mmCIF file of the C-alpha atoms, coordinates in Angstrom:
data_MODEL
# 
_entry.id   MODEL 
# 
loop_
_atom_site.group_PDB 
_atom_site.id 
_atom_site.type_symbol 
_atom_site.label_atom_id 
_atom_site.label_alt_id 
_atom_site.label_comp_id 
_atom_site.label_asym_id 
_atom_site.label_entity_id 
_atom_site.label_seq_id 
_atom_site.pdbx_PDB_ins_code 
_atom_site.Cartn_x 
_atom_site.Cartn_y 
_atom_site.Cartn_z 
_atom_site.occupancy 
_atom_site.B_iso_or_equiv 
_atom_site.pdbx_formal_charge 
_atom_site.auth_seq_id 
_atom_site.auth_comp_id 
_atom_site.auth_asym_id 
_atom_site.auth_atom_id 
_atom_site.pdbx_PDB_model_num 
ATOM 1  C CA . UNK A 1 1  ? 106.777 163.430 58.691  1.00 0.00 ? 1  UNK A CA 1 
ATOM 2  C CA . UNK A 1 2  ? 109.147 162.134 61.411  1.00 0.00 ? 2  UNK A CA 1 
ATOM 3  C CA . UNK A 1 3  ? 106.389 162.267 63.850  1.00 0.00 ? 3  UNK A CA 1 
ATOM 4  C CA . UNK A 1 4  ? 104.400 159.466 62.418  1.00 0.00 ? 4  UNK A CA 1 
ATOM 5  C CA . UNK A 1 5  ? 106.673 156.343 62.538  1.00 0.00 ? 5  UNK A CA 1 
ATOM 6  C CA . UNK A 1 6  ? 107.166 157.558 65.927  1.00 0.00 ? 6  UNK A CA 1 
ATOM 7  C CA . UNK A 1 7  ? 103.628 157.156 66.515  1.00 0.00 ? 7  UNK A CA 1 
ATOM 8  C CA . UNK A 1 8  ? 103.141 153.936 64.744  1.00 0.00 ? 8  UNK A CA 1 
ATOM 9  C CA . UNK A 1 9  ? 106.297 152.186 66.609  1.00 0.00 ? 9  UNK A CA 1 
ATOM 10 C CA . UNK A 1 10 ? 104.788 153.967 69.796  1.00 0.00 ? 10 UNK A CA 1 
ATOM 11 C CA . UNK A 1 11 ? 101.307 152.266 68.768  1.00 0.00 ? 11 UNK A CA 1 
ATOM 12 C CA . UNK A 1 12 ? 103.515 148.665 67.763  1.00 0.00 ? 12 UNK A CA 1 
ATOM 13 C CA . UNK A 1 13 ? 104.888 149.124 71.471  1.00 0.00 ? 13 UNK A CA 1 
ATOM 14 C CA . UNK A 1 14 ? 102.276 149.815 73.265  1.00 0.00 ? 14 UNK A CA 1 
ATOM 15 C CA . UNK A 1 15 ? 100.212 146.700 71.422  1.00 0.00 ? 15 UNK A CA 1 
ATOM 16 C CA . UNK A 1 16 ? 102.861 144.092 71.675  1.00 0.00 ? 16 UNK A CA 1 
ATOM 17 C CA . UNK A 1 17 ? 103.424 145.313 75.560  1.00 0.00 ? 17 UNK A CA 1 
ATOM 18 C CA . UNK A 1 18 ? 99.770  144.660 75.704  1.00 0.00 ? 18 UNK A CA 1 
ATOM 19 C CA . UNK A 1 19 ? 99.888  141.095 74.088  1.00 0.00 ? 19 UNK A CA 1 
ATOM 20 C CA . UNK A 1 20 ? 102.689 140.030 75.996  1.00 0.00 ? 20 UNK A CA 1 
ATOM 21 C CA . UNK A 1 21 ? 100.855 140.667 79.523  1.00 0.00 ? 21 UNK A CA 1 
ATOM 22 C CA . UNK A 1 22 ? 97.881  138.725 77.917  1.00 0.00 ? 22 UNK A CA 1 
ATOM 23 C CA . UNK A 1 23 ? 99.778  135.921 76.616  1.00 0.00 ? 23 UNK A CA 1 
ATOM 24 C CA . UNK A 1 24 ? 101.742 136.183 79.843  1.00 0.00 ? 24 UNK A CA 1 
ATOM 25 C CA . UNK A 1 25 ? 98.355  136.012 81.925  1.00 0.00 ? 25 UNK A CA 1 
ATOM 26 C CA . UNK A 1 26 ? 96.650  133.324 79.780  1.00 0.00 ? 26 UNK A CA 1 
ATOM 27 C CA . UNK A 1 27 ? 100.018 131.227 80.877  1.00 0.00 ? 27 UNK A CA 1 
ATOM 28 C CA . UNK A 1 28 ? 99.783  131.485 84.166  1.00 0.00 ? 28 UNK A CA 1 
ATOM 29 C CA . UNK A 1 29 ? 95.863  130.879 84.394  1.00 0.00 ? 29 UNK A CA 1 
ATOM 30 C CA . UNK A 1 30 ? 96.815  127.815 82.197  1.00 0.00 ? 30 UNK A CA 1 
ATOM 31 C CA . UNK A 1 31 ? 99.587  126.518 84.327  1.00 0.00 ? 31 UNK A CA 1 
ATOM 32 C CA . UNK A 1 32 ? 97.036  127.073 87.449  1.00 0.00 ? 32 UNK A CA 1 
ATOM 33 C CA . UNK A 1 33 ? 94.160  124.929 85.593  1.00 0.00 ? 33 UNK A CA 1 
ATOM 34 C CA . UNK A 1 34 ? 96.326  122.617 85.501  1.00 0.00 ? 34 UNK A CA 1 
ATOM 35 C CA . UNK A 1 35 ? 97.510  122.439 89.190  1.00 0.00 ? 35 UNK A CA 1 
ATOM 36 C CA . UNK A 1 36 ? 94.160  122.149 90.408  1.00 0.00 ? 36 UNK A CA 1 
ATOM 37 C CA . UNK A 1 37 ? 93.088  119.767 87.996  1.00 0.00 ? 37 UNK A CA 1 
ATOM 38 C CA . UNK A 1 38 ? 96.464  117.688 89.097  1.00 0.00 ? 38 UNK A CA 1 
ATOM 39 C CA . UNK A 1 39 ? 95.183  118.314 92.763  1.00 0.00 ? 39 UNK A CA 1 
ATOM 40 C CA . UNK A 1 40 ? 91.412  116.994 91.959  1.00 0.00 ? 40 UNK A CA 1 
ATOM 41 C CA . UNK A 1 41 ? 92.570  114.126 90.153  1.00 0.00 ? 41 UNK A CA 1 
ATOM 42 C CA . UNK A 1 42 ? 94.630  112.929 93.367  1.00 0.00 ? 42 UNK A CA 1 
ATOM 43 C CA . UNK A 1 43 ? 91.977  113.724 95.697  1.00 0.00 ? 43 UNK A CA 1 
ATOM 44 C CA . UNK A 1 44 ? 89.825  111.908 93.858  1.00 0.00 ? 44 UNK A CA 1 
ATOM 45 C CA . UNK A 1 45 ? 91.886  108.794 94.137  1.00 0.00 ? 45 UNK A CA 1 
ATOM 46 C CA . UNK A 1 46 ? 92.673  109.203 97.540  1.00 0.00 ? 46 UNK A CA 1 
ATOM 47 C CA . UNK A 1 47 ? 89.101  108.872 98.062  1.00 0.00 ? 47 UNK A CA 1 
ATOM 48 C CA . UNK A 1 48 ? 88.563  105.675 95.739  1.00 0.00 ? 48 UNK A CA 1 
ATOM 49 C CA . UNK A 1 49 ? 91.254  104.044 97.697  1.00 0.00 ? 49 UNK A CA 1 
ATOM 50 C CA . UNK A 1 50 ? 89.505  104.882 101.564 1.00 0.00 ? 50 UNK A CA 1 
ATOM 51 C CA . UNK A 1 51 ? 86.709  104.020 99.971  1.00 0.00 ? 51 UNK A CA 1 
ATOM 52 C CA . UNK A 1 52 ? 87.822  100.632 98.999  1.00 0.00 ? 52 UNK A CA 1 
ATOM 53 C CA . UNK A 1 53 ? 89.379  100.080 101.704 1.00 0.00 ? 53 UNK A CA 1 
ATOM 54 C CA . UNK A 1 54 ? 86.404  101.088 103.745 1.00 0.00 ? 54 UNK A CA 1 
ATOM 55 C CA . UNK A 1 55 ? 84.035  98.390  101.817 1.00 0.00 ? 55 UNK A CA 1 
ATOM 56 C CA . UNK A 1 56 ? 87.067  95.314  101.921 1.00 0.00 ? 56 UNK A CA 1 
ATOM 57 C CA . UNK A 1 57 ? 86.662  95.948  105.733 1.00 0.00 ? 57 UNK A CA 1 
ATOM 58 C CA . UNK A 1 58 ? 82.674  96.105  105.606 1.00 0.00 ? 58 UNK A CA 1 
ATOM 59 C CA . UNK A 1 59 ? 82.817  92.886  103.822 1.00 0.00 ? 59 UNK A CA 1 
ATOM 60 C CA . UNK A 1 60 ? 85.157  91.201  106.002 1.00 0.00 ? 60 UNK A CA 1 
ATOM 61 C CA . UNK A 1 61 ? 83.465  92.545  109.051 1.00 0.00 ? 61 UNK A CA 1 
ATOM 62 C CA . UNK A 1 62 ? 80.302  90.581  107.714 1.00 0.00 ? 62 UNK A CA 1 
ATOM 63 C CA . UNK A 1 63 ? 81.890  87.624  106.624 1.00 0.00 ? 63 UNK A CA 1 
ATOM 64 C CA . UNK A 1 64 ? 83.673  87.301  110.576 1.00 0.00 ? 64 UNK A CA 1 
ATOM 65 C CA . UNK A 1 65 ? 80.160  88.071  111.967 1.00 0.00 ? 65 UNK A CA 1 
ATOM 66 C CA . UNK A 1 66 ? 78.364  85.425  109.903 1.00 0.00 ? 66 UNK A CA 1 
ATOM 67 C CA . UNK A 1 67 ? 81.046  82.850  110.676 1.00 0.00 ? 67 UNK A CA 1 
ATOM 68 C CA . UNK A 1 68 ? 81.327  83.595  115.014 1.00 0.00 ? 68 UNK A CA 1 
ATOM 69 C CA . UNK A 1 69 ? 77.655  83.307  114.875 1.00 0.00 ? 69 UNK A CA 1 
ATOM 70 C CA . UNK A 1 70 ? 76.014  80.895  117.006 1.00 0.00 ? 70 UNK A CA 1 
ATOM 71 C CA . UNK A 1 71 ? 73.311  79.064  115.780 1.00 0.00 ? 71 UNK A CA 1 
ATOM 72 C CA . UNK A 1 72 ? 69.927  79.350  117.443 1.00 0.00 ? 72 UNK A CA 1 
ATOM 73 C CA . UNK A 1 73 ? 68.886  76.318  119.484 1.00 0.00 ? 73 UNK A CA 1 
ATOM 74 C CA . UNK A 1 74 ? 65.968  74.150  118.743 1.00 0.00 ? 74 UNK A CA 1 
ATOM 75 C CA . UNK A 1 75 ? 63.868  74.956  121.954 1.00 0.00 ? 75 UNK A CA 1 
ATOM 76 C CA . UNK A 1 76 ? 64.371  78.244  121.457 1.00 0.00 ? 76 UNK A CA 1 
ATOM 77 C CA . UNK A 1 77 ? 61.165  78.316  119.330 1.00 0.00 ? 77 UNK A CA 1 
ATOM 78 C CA . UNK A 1 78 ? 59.249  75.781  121.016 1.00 0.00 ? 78 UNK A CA 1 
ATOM 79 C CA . UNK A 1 79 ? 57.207  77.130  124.203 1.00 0.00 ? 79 UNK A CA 1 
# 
């Protein structure tokens, strides 16, 4: 009769080893997850911002080339 708790608390062991190294896993997959959804969400607004700053120059590069333009002259278009 001894020999069956022993096997049951050898059972118990061997199960709550084996749900500790899964909770333990499940963790550190977690914490990971999260570390690359930290690093997305910052590459993604390091984009937004060269993007926006890429466009704010676009615009102002258009709005300088509009203004320095010279107009055409008048004879230009009568031959």
């Amino acid at each position: 009769m001894s020999k069956f708790p022993t096997r049951i608390s050898a059972a118990r062991r061997n199960a709550e080893a084996l749900l500790s190294r899964s909770k333990k896993q499940e963790s550190t997959l977690k914490l990971e997850q999260e570390r690359e959804h930290d690093a997305m969400v910052e590459k993604t607004a390091r984009l937004r911002a060269l993007r926006l700053a890429k466009e704010a120059a676009d615009q102002q590069a258009a709005a300088t080339k509009i203004a320095t333009a010279r107009p055409k002259s008048r004879r230009a278009g009568q031959k």
